[in-house]
């Protein structure tokens, strides 16, 4: 009636025109509602799932690269800062995409790899979707996924929302702890159900990180706006503020003159360390801003830099923003998330860990020391422990007591003192070596600390308490199993295993070689050619289900590094990854990872999601991926078509641009969109 009343005011001449327009719009709407292919109308645009009928086809030898797609209107260009409301300070521009060519010297004939293809001559679905909250609703409903209305995370008092790590910022759980004596408040305390399904906001003025290697020496101030270390460590050359940047001079508490000289000094007093050939994997405990690990990269050494989230504000966040491998971890009451006998070298420069803690007196000896026993567990037989701290070179009462305790403890676990020396600045270093045979352990006058019972089968340190016993590197009477891996880089392609890695022996060299070849071919032919990924901007990579580390090995000639993650309930493969000269951790992806938000350029998941969603919701997994991934960067999912149909609408509800390639890869680009609410910090 209202419509006809409105028409009555029109002249007889205009009334037919208005009625015709109204009927056209009505019929068009009905057509769109009931048509099986609404996208056929050229004047309407709809997001699609890009899942066309499947067809089998081998990987093309030289597939054409994906055409670059435009950036959503609310995305920022790489060098454009964003404000706290989530908008850009400048108009959006489409980023240019390099089309990297595969490394032909490392590729094999394409027929060696078979993957399912889809519509198109090269088996690639070219459609790209970019949607908002409602863009994937229909697809999500069809896939049986309830897409939430996304909200910004609400954090506890004193937690910066932009830096939120659910398992390390659980204020309620920390307040309920009965003791903080052993750094319990720095350990993981994950929220119980319902798990976080929220999004972490961006810092005001955030922009895409500087490229490597420039990022090693400077980063954007607004990306990690934490100036406390500038003042706190101003006389140690950790970090300085210079205009819009943080600058890292390469200094440290124990190497104020520069980390390069410090690394060279270690090589001089211990030539057998042979950086980059004999020594490939290093654990740096209490790493600060990770300059030690950052400069060891020049010598083909990859370092896992670890430190807790503590009063040294954002040190691990600085490291990852610089493009240096790092992880939030503390030696408190639980084991580190690494396998036994994994690192070639462990380093501690004033790391503030009381290695002899929990000692027991057996007059006149002080022994036990759970923290040092944990280092012994993860140090490879024959590996070195480098300790640079005041007890090594100062002679005050406290330092001498600490030194005497350390001497007693290292002798009790059969570590040999290789060298003790001072550099030109009178900073002392002592280097210990872990034995390669068991004879010393059985010849000790006192069985303290006691030997651990032998372990059968696979075992994971995930949430396991620290040992108070001494883990033996199992070796045969002939000495088999205690040999050092061959030199880098040859060790990358050898399935070296020790007898102590009982579970790893179940994998044959043939299976290992097949996996290595599979990833080498797949990455060379598909990942480098078919994906809309600008590999020249990728530095920090996360492989959520690493297997033998084949994906990481296939990227070894790129200027990037990979955090290889092995599910905690499948611990057998991680020792092999370390033996290859790569690094990784155990983790449960139903919980948050020990890293800051926005720390990885590419997150990769291969055939993990289906089993994972049997224990946790796909929305929770997507929220954690979004927390880790940097804006403007990429998530790559390899899985079945059914799993991809479930994940695609979830990512589109987060305003990701998605494309499905060869019916088994979902390539998603994260934008700068956030569902902002007032305030970014709760005090």
C-alpha atoms as one frame of an Amber mdcrd trajectory, in Angstrom:
protein
   0.000   0.000   0.000   2.867   2.389   0.849   4.355   1.810  -2.576   1.106
   2.562  -4.393   0.554   5.648  -2.252   4.005   6.887  -3.269   3.213   6.242
  -6.920   0.046   8.293  -6.682   2.147  11.424  -6.240   3.912  10.851  -9.533
   2.703  12.198 -12.798   1.052   9.846 -15.252   4.084  10.281 -17.494   6.664
   9.188 -14.908   4.643   6.478 -13.205   5.251   3.733 -15.863   9.014   4.346
 -15.789   9.237   3.948 -12.015   7.051   0.838 -12.082   9.265  -0.708 -14.766
  12.440  -0.090 -12.751  10.824  -1.568  -9.624   9.701  -4.709 -11.475  13.177
  -5.133 -13.021  14.849  -5.005  -9.614  12.282  -7.398  -8.147  12.701  -9.961
 -10.931  16.509  -9.672 -10.799  16.467 -10.363  -7.061  14.250 -13.421  -7.533
  16.545 -14.658 -10.301  19.609 -14.313  -8.074  17.826 -16.078  -5.234  16.892
 -19.174  -7.215  19.542 -19.291  -9.961  22.197 -22.052  -9.540  24.826 -19.744
 -11.085  24.218 -16.179  -9.955  27.724 -15.190 -10.957  26.517 -15.360 -14.549
  25.097 -11.879 -14.131  27.895  -9.523 -15.062  26.688  -6.697 -12.864  26.875
  -8.720  -9.651  30.023 -10.118  -8.034  29.970 -13.090  -5.670  32.752 -14.880
  -3.797  33.079 -18.488  -4.816  34.632 -21.496  -3.196  36.853 -22.097  -6.274
  36.305 -25.836  -5.892  35.668 -27.046  -9.397  35.232 -30.626 -10.458  38.351
 -32.609  -9.840  40.494 -34.044 -12.544  43.792 -35.804 -12.361  46.774 -34.224
 -14.040  50.493 -34.235 -13.407  52.329 -31.074 -12.449  53.139 -29.050 -15.507
  56.822 -28.659 -16.226  56.551 -24.862 -16.540  53.160 -23.760 -15.194  52.330
 -20.090 -15.676  52.454 -17.986 -12.520  49.274 -16.806 -10.861  48.087 -13.410
 -11.978  48.532 -10.842  -9.205  45.283  -9.927  -7.499  44.227  -6.635  -6.023
  44.413  -5.906  -2.326  41.137  -5.445  -0.387  40.216  -1.841   0.109  41.079
  -1.877   3.808  44.535  -3.356   3.361  47.711  -1.362   3.640  50.621  -1.391
   1.289  53.783  -2.901   2.789  55.281   0.458   3.735  52.040   2.106   4.880
  51.429   2.259   8.625  47.980   1.548   9.982  46.218   3.321  12.773  44.547
   1.779  15.798  41.182   1.654  14.065  42.497  -0.772  11.509  42.475   1.635
   8.600  45.335   2.620   6.376  46.897   6.044   6.375  47.018   5.967   2.604
  45.094   4.489  -0.251  45.538   0.764  -0.834  47.793  -0.340  -3.624  48.267
  -3.759  -5.072  51.617  -5.217  -4.039  53.828  -6.301  -6.869  54.491  -9.993
  -6.910  57.715 -11.497  -8.081  57.353 -14.753  -9.944  60.288 -16.784  -8.624
  61.543 -19.438 -10.961  62.182 -22.897  -9.567  65.749 -23.877  -8.772  66.261
 -26.095 -11.800  69.499 -27.491 -10.401  67.535 -29.022  -7.533  64.382 -30.089
  -9.371  63.553 -33.505 -10.729  61.340 -34.490 -13.670  57.788 -33.316 -12.978
  56.399 -36.758 -13.608  57.956 -37.855 -10.340  55.276 -35.981  -8.409  51.585
 -36.566  -8.947  48.990 -34.200  -7.530  45.320 -33.768  -8.208  44.528 -31.048
 -10.688  41.436 -28.907 -11.153  39.833 -26.856 -13.892  42.221 -25.100 -16.232
  45.007 -26.239 -18.485  47.525 -26.336 -15.680  45.194 -27.611 -12.994  45.050
 -24.361 -11.057  41.835 -22.753  -9.871  42.343 -19.120 -10.815  39.466 -17.653
  -8.857  40.410 -15.530  -5.857  37.991 -14.540  -3.140  38.170 -11.693  -0.706
  35.335 -11.356   1.698  34.137  -9.802   4.877  32.231 -11.293   7.762  29.384
 -12.519   5.577  31.320 -13.439   2.459  31.802 -17.080   3.361  28.636 -17.626
   5.393  26.875 -19.767   2.789  29.991 -21.834   2.088  30.618 -22.243   5.805
  27.066 -23.451   6.392  27.398 -25.922   3.524  30.625 -27.229   5.052  29.078
 -27.511   8.494  31.183 -24.733  10.020  29.687 -22.020  12.210  31.704 -18.868
  11.515  31.751 -16.599  14.560  31.347 -12.876  14.788  34.996 -12.041  15.350
  35.985  -9.832  18.263  39.209  -8.393  19.628  40.707 -10.346  22.538  39.941
  -9.162  26.058  43.140  -9.459  28.074  43.984  -9.430  31.759  45.275  -6.510
  33.748  48.799  -5.475  32.745  48.735  -7.428  29.455  49.183  -5.506  26.207
  46.460  -6.731  23.873  48.651  -6.369  20.763  51.215  -8.750  22.342  48.727
 -11.300  23.694  49.909 -14.924  24.016  47.031 -16.973  25.498  49.129 -19.650
  27.210  51.630 -17.167  28.675  49.249 -14.319  29.547  46.676 -16.258  31.545
  46.503 -13.787  34.421  43.899 -15.780  36.346  45.955 -18.989  36.273  49.167
 -17.197  37.281  47.454 -15.574  40.271  46.354 -19.012  41.455  49.913 -20.414
  41.542  51.129 -21.493  44.953  54.782 -20.840  44.166  56.828 -18.640  41.845
  60.184 -19.907  43.091  60.982 -21.944  40.002  59.647 -19.508  37.387  56.263
 -21.202  37.355  54.649 -17.900  36.350  56.739 -17.855  33.157  55.609 -21.335
  32.106  52.593 -22.281  30.002  49.146 -21.960  31.615  46.701 -22.360  28.759
  43.067 -21.265  29.026  40.671 -24.165  29.376  37.471 -24.461  27.379  36.258
 -22.312  25.848  39.610 -21.694  24.211  40.362 -18.274  22.685  38.454 -17.463
  19.503  39.412 -13.813  19.378  41.741 -11.671  17.306  44.792  -9.733  18.472
  44.809  -6.046  17.469  47.626  -4.360  15.576  49.879  -1.825  17.269  49.200
   1.743  16.192  51.275   2.557  13.132  52.127  -1.058  12.316  53.688  -1.667
   8.906  55.220  -4.608   7.066  58.629  -5.512   8.554  61.842  -4.471   6.875
  63.330  -7.130   4.576  66.197  -9.427   5.495  69.131  -8.834   5.907  68.378
  -5.196   6.673  66.024  -6.310   9.447  68.869  -7.911  11.406  70.218  -4.455
  12.172  67.043  -2.346  12.360  63.259  -2.696  12.698  60.261  -0.367  12.748
  59.734   1.116  16.203  55.927   1.020  15.901  55.910  -2.726  15.199  57.427
  -3.481  18.626  56.859  -0.242  20.567  58.717  -1.292  23.731  61.558   1.108
  24.599  62.374  -0.247  28.077  65.418  -2.235  26.918  66.906   0.883  25.322
  67.347   2.446  28.745  67.815  -0.771  30.723  70.673  -2.036  28.511  72.010
   1.272  27.189  75.610   0.540  28.253  75.613  -2.936  26.669  74.737  -2.074
  23.045  71.677  -4.318  22.898  69.344  -1.893  21.163  68.989   1.823  20.486
  66.149   3.997  19.244  66.854   6.087  16.158  63.885   8.031  14.771  61.258
   5.568  13.527  63.551   2.592  14.088  65.097   0.378  16.702  68.748  -0.215
  15.803  70.732  -3.257  16.955  74.506  -2.567  17.147  75.324  -6.244  17.780
  76.317  -5.876  21.410  75.390  -7.901  24.461  75.961  -8.172  28.176  79.077
 -10.304  27.650  80.136  -8.891  24.286  79.842  -5.126  24.512  82.544  -4.779
  21.844  80.389  -6.668  19.369  79.099 -10.173  18.839  81.273 -10.758  15.762
  84.448 -10.473  17.833  82.905 -12.704  20.512  82.084 -15.449  18.001  85.593
 -15.219  16.564  87.067 -15.413  20.093  85.202 -18.661  20.774  86.546 -20.120
  17.535  90.090 -19.108  18.512  90.051 -20.728  21.959  88.124 -23.783  20.710
  89.073 -24.527  17.072  87.220 -27.855  17.114  83.912 -26.023  17.292  84.176
 -25.360  13.526  81.186 -23.065  13.073  79.011 -24.051  10.120  80.553 -27.445
   9.395  81.023 -29.455  12.600  78.664 -27.182  14.560  75.326 -26.505  12.886
  72.577 -26.328  15.583  72.897 -24.110  18.668  70.626 -23.421  21.640  71.137
 -19.931  23.080  69.612 -19.772  26.570  68.662 -16.328  27.841  69.362 -14.880
  24.405  68.440 -11.227  24.908  67.625  -9.752  21.498  69.309 -12.769  19.818
  72.301 -10.998  18.279  74.469 -14.083  18.976  72.187 -16.284  16.885  71.645
 -13.563  14.301  75.345 -13.231  13.521  76.010 -16.981  13.621  73.776 -17.191
  10.548  76.690 -15.667   8.618  78.609 -18.862   9.444  75.859 -21.303   8.382
  74.863 -21.967  11.986  71.171 -21.962  12.926  70.429 -21.012  16.526  67.303
 -21.566  18.576  67.314 -18.429  20.741  65.140 -18.824  23.839  64.146 -16.561
  26.698  61.049 -16.122  28.876  58.432 -13.424  28.568  59.702 -11.406  31.534
  60.845  -7.960  32.591  63.316  -7.893  29.675  60.465  -6.464  27.684  59.799
  -8.061  24.293  63.293  -9.520  23.757  61.991 -12.515  21.791  59.622 -10.238
  19.884  62.621  -8.111  18.893  64.446 -11.246  17.723  61.609 -12.490  15.526
  60.924  -9.029  14.114  64.610  -9.000  13.121  64.156 -12.314  11.267  66.147
 -14.408  13.762  64.881 -17.836  14.945  63.547 -17.507  18.499  61.104 -19.058
  20.956  59.636 -18.080  24.302  60.772 -20.681  26.834  62.021 -20.956  30.403
  63.835 -23.660  32.356  61.545 -23.777  35.360  59.783 -26.957  36.420  59.139
 -28.488  32.991  61.307 -29.795  30.191  62.090 -27.744  27.126  60.082 -28.782
  24.014  63.107 -30.387  22.337  64.132 -34.039  21.934  66.993 -35.697  23.783
  70.535 -35.285  22.408  69.563 -32.673  19.812  71.796 -29.548  19.892  75.437
 -29.462  18.821  76.221 -26.519  21.100  74.453 -24.781  23.988  75.370 -21.208
  24.854  74.659 -19.052  27.902  75.988 -15.506  28.268  74.808 -14.091  31.602
  71.512 -15.914  31.087  70.541 -15.633  34.770  69.793 -19.333  35.184  70.890
 -20.945  38.452  72.164 -24.151  36.918  72.800 -25.771  40.284  69.292 -25.033
  41.619  67.556 -27.795  43.565  70.959 -29.049  44.650  71.316 -31.518  47.477
  74.330 -31.719  49.743  76.316 -34.923  49.852  79.222 -33.590  51.878  81.387
 -32.060  50.626  79.549 -32.081  47.276  76.645 -30.014  45.988  74.921 -32.021
  43.317  71.651 -32.522  41.441  70.924 -29.205  39.676  67.829 -29.910  37.582
  68.380 -26.977  35.168  71.826 -28.248  34.163  70.508 -31.797  33.896  67.981
 -30.443  31.392  70.795 -28.969  29.326  72.577 -32.318  29.517  69.423 -33.980
  28.176  69.159 -31.822  25.041  72.927 -31.554  24.359  74.263 -34.018  21.822
  76.951 -36.472  23.064  80.249 -34.809  22.264  78.539 -31.407  22.151  79.824
 -28.264  23.852  78.352 -26.019  26.522  79.681 -22.431  26.343  79.205 -20.500
  29.586  80.123 -16.827  29.882  79.119 -15.396  33.243  80.639 -13.541  36.179
  81.421 -16.717  38.204  83.838 -17.665  35.423  86.098 -14.623  35.853  85.184
 -12.661  38.998  86.420 -13.414  42.487  83.748 -12.080  44.831  82.344 -14.371
  47.518  79.092 -15.036  45.682  80.781 -15.632  42.320  83.305 -18.022  43.866
  80.534 -19.986  45.589  78.641 -20.232  42.312  81.782 -21.323  40.461  82.571
 -24.035  43.014  79.003 -25.330  42.784  79.260 -25.435  38.996  82.598 -27.279
  39.133  81.085 -29.908  41.409  77.973 -30.354  39.311  79.719 -30.591  35.942
  82.110 -33.214  37.308  79.194 -35.231  38.687  77.619 -35.445  35.224  80.967
 -36.221  33.561  81.340 -32.997  31.601  84.949 -32.260  30.722  86.338 -28.716
  30.975  87.880 -28.120  27.557  89.046 -24.527  27.911  88.692 -21.547  30.219
  89.860 -18.186  28.909  89.370 -14.410  28.939  89.085 -12.072  25.990  90.788
  -8.691  25.611  88.054  -7.084  27.734  88.723  -9.577  30.547  85.364 -11.306
  29.983  85.714 -14.982  30.810  84.390 -18.016  28.953  84.475 -21.674  29.949
  83.633 -24.477  27.507  82.540 -27.936  28.654  82.080 -31.078  26.580  79.530
 -33.838  27.126  81.040 -37.359  26.976  80.475 -39.689  24.052  80.697 -42.905
  26.054  79.035 -44.172  29.227  82.174 -45.335  31.007  82.551 -42.217  33.178
  79.007 -42.503  34.525  79.629 -46.001  35.844  83.011 -45.076  37.329  81.710
 -42.272  39.579  82.373 -42.743  43.288  78.868 -41.613  44.142  75.806 -42.319
  42.048  74.622 -38.716  42.309  72.758 -37.567  40.457  71.370 -41.070  39.866
  71.096 -42.514  36.396  67.670 -42.350  34.772  65.888 -45.631  34.099  66.201
 -46.770  30.509  63.450 -45.525  28.238  61.626 -47.796  25.839  59.853 -46.534
  22.723  59.014 -42.956  21.860  58.814 -40.251  24.472  57.942 -36.593  24.394
  59.052 -33.874  26.807  55.762 -32.015  26.303  54.599 -30.811  29.756  56.951
 -33.344  31.360  58.622 -32.356  34.674  62.360 -31.810  34.818  64.423 -34.902
  35.548  66.394 -35.196  38.775  68.353 -38.044  37.228  71.057 -38.262  34.589
  69.993 -39.366  31.129  72.565 -41.586  29.471  73.291 -41.323  25.748  72.701
 -44.978  24.956  75.595 -46.507  23.063  76.542 -50.049  22.235  79.625 -51.793
  23.572  81.264 -51.213  20.203  80.542 -47.484  20.423  77.920 -47.548  17.661
  75.456 -44.696  17.883  77.683 -42.103  19.541  79.219 -40.724  16.369  78.715
 -37.097  15.385  76.626 -36.306  12.292  78.601 -35.704   9.137  79.533 -32.112
   8.329  77.060 -29.523   7.169  75.603 -29.285   4.571  75.978 -32.989   3.719
  74.082 -33.983   6.881  70.905 -32.325   5.525  70.166 -35.323   3.318  71.299
 -38.139   5.617  68.930 -39.896   8.009  71.479 -40.043  10.792  70.042 -41.641
  13.941  71.439 -42.576  17.313  70.637 -45.660  19.321  69.176 -43.410  22.014
  66.608 -42.256  19.460  64.808 -45.595  19.658  61.747 -44.456  17.762  63.659
 -42.885  14.885  65.141 -46.207  13.850  61.713 -47.353  12.613  62.043 -44.992
   9.633  64.072 -46.443   6.802  66.550 -44.482   4.721  64.363 -45.306   1.714
  61.321 -43.657   3.308  63.423 -40.665   4.314  64.851 -40.280   0.795  61.383
 -40.563  -0.743  60.038 -37.839   1.541  62.980 -35.557   0.745  62.498 -35.994
  -2.998  58.739 -35.496  -2.731  59.077 -32.108  -1.037  61.940 -31.004  -3.252
  59.869 -31.617  -6.383  56.608 -30.284  -4.974  58.093 -27.030  -3.713  60.132
 -26.450  -6.870  57.291 -27.118  -9.302  54.191 -25.947  -7.389  55.024 -23.734
  -4.419  57.437 -21.514  -6.338  55.406 -21.341  -9.557  51.734 -21.789  -8.739
  51.226 -19.852  -5.511  50.578 -16.108  -5.284  53.384 -15.829  -2.739  56.167
 -13.277  -3.041  58.985 -15.487  -1.776  61.443 -12.594  -1.795  59.558 -11.140
   1.193  59.377 -14.396   3.175  61.840 -14.700   6.078  60.201 -16.462   9.061
  58.433 -19.713   8.130  56.388 -22.038  10.345  55.741 -25.663   9.309  52.934
 -26.836  11.597  53.355 -30.539  10.781  56.978 -30.944   9.762  57.381 -34.704
   9.477  61.052 -35.330   8.575  61.609 -31.645   7.797  61.401 -32.185   4.042
  59.557 -28.904   3.440  62.272 -26.976   5.303  65.028 -28.851   3.474  63.495
 -27.910   0.118  63.772 -24.213   1.053  67.365 -24.390   2.286  68.748 -22.202
  -0.516  66.256 -19.411   0.138  67.199 -16.574   2.551  64.713 -17.776   5.143
  64.494 -20.151   8.103  61.831 -22.674   9.147  60.471 -23.502  12.596  59.692
 -27.224  12.227  56.847 -28.180  14.549  56.109 -31.822  15.327  52.849 -32.713
  17.127  53.573 -33.666  20.725  51.917 -37.075  20.335  54.132 -38.010  17.351
  57.621 -37.401  18.749  59.578 -39.801  16.573  60.477 -37.448  13.717  61.906
 -34.413  15.557  65.265 -36.086  16.414  65.714 -36.706  12.688  65.046 -33.029
  11.966  67.793 -31.978  14.377  70.164 -34.589  13.011  69.647 -33.042   9.570
  70.919 -29.717  10.906  67.475 -28.111  11.163  65.602 -26.873  14.248  62.129
 -27.468  15.618  59.887 -28.011  18.622  57.080 -30.177  19.925  53.669 -28.555
  20.187  49.935 -29.160  20.556  48.068 -27.014  18.029  44.930 -27.048  20.159
  46.887 -24.544  22.283  48.669 -21.287  21.488  52.283 -21.403  20.328  55.047
 -19.774  22.397  55.535 -16.811  20.119  54.345 -13.233  19.927  51.649 -12.138
  17.484  52.667 -11.245  13.925  55.955 -13.144  13.908  55.765 -15.398  10.812
  55.629 -14.543   7.108  54.384 -17.935   5.963  52.547 -20.580   7.981  52.369
 -24.010   6.347  50.097 -26.907   7.326  50.112 -30.255   5.536  47.492 -32.909
   6.313  47.115 -32.020   9.990  43.795 -30.205  10.271  41.427 -33.176  10.016
  42.944 -35.006  12.975  43.398 -31.778  14.900  39.719 -30.849  14.701  38.835
 -34.122  16.399  40.178 -32.503  19.597  39.584 -28.781  19.061  37.474 -26.496
  16.917  38.597 -25.276  13.508  37.747 -21.724  14.614  40.281 -21.991  17.462
  42.965 -23.226  15.075  42.208 -20.410  12.626  42.404 -17.809  15.404  45.862
 -19.054  16.417  47.106 -19.054  12.823  45.839 -15.494  12.475  47.606 -14.486
  15.692  50.962 -15.814  14.479  50.767 -14.629  10.867  51.903 -11.159   9.815
  49.463  -8.930   7.881  50.036  -9.125   4.148  51.607 -12.606   4.458  50.496
 -16.138   3.661  48.917 -19.275   5.080  49.257 -22.412   2.931  47.092 -25.451
   3.679  47.596 -28.769   1.932  44.752 -31.157   2.635  41.730 -32.964   1.248
  39.018 -31.090  -0.635  36.621 -31.644   2.266  38.978 -30.040   4.785  39.709
 -27.143   2.431  35.962 -26.521   2.046  35.767 -26.103   5.824  38.770 -23.813
   6.218  38.193 -21.557   3.219  35.049 -19.773   4.516  36.592 -19.373   7.961
  39.578 -17.535   6.492  37.333 -15.428   4.264  35.368 -14.374   7.324  38.710
 -12.960   8.535  38.936 -10.977   5.277  41.716 -13.206   3.899  42.065 -13.474
   0.129  41.972 -17.162  -0.762  42.767 -19.255  -3.812  42.586 -23.010  -4.226
  45.271 -24.631  -6.328  45.097 -28.130  -7.808  42.238 -29.092  -5.486  44.626
 -29.755  -2.588  46.189 -26.396  -1.687  44.485 -23.436  -0.068  46.647 -20.300
  -0.348  45.371 -17.456   1.824  46.690 -13.916   2.172  46.040 -12.124   5.445
  45.003  -8.479   5.267  45.151  -5.686   7.809  41.491  -5.992   8.842  40.678
  -6.124  12.564  37.291  -5.944  14.323  38.483  -3.075  16.481  37.036  -2.106
  19.812  38.063   0.829  21.953  41.459   0.549  23.602  44.367  -1.754  22.953
  45.604  -2.212  26.463  44.106  -3.160  29.790  45.779  -1.709  32.799
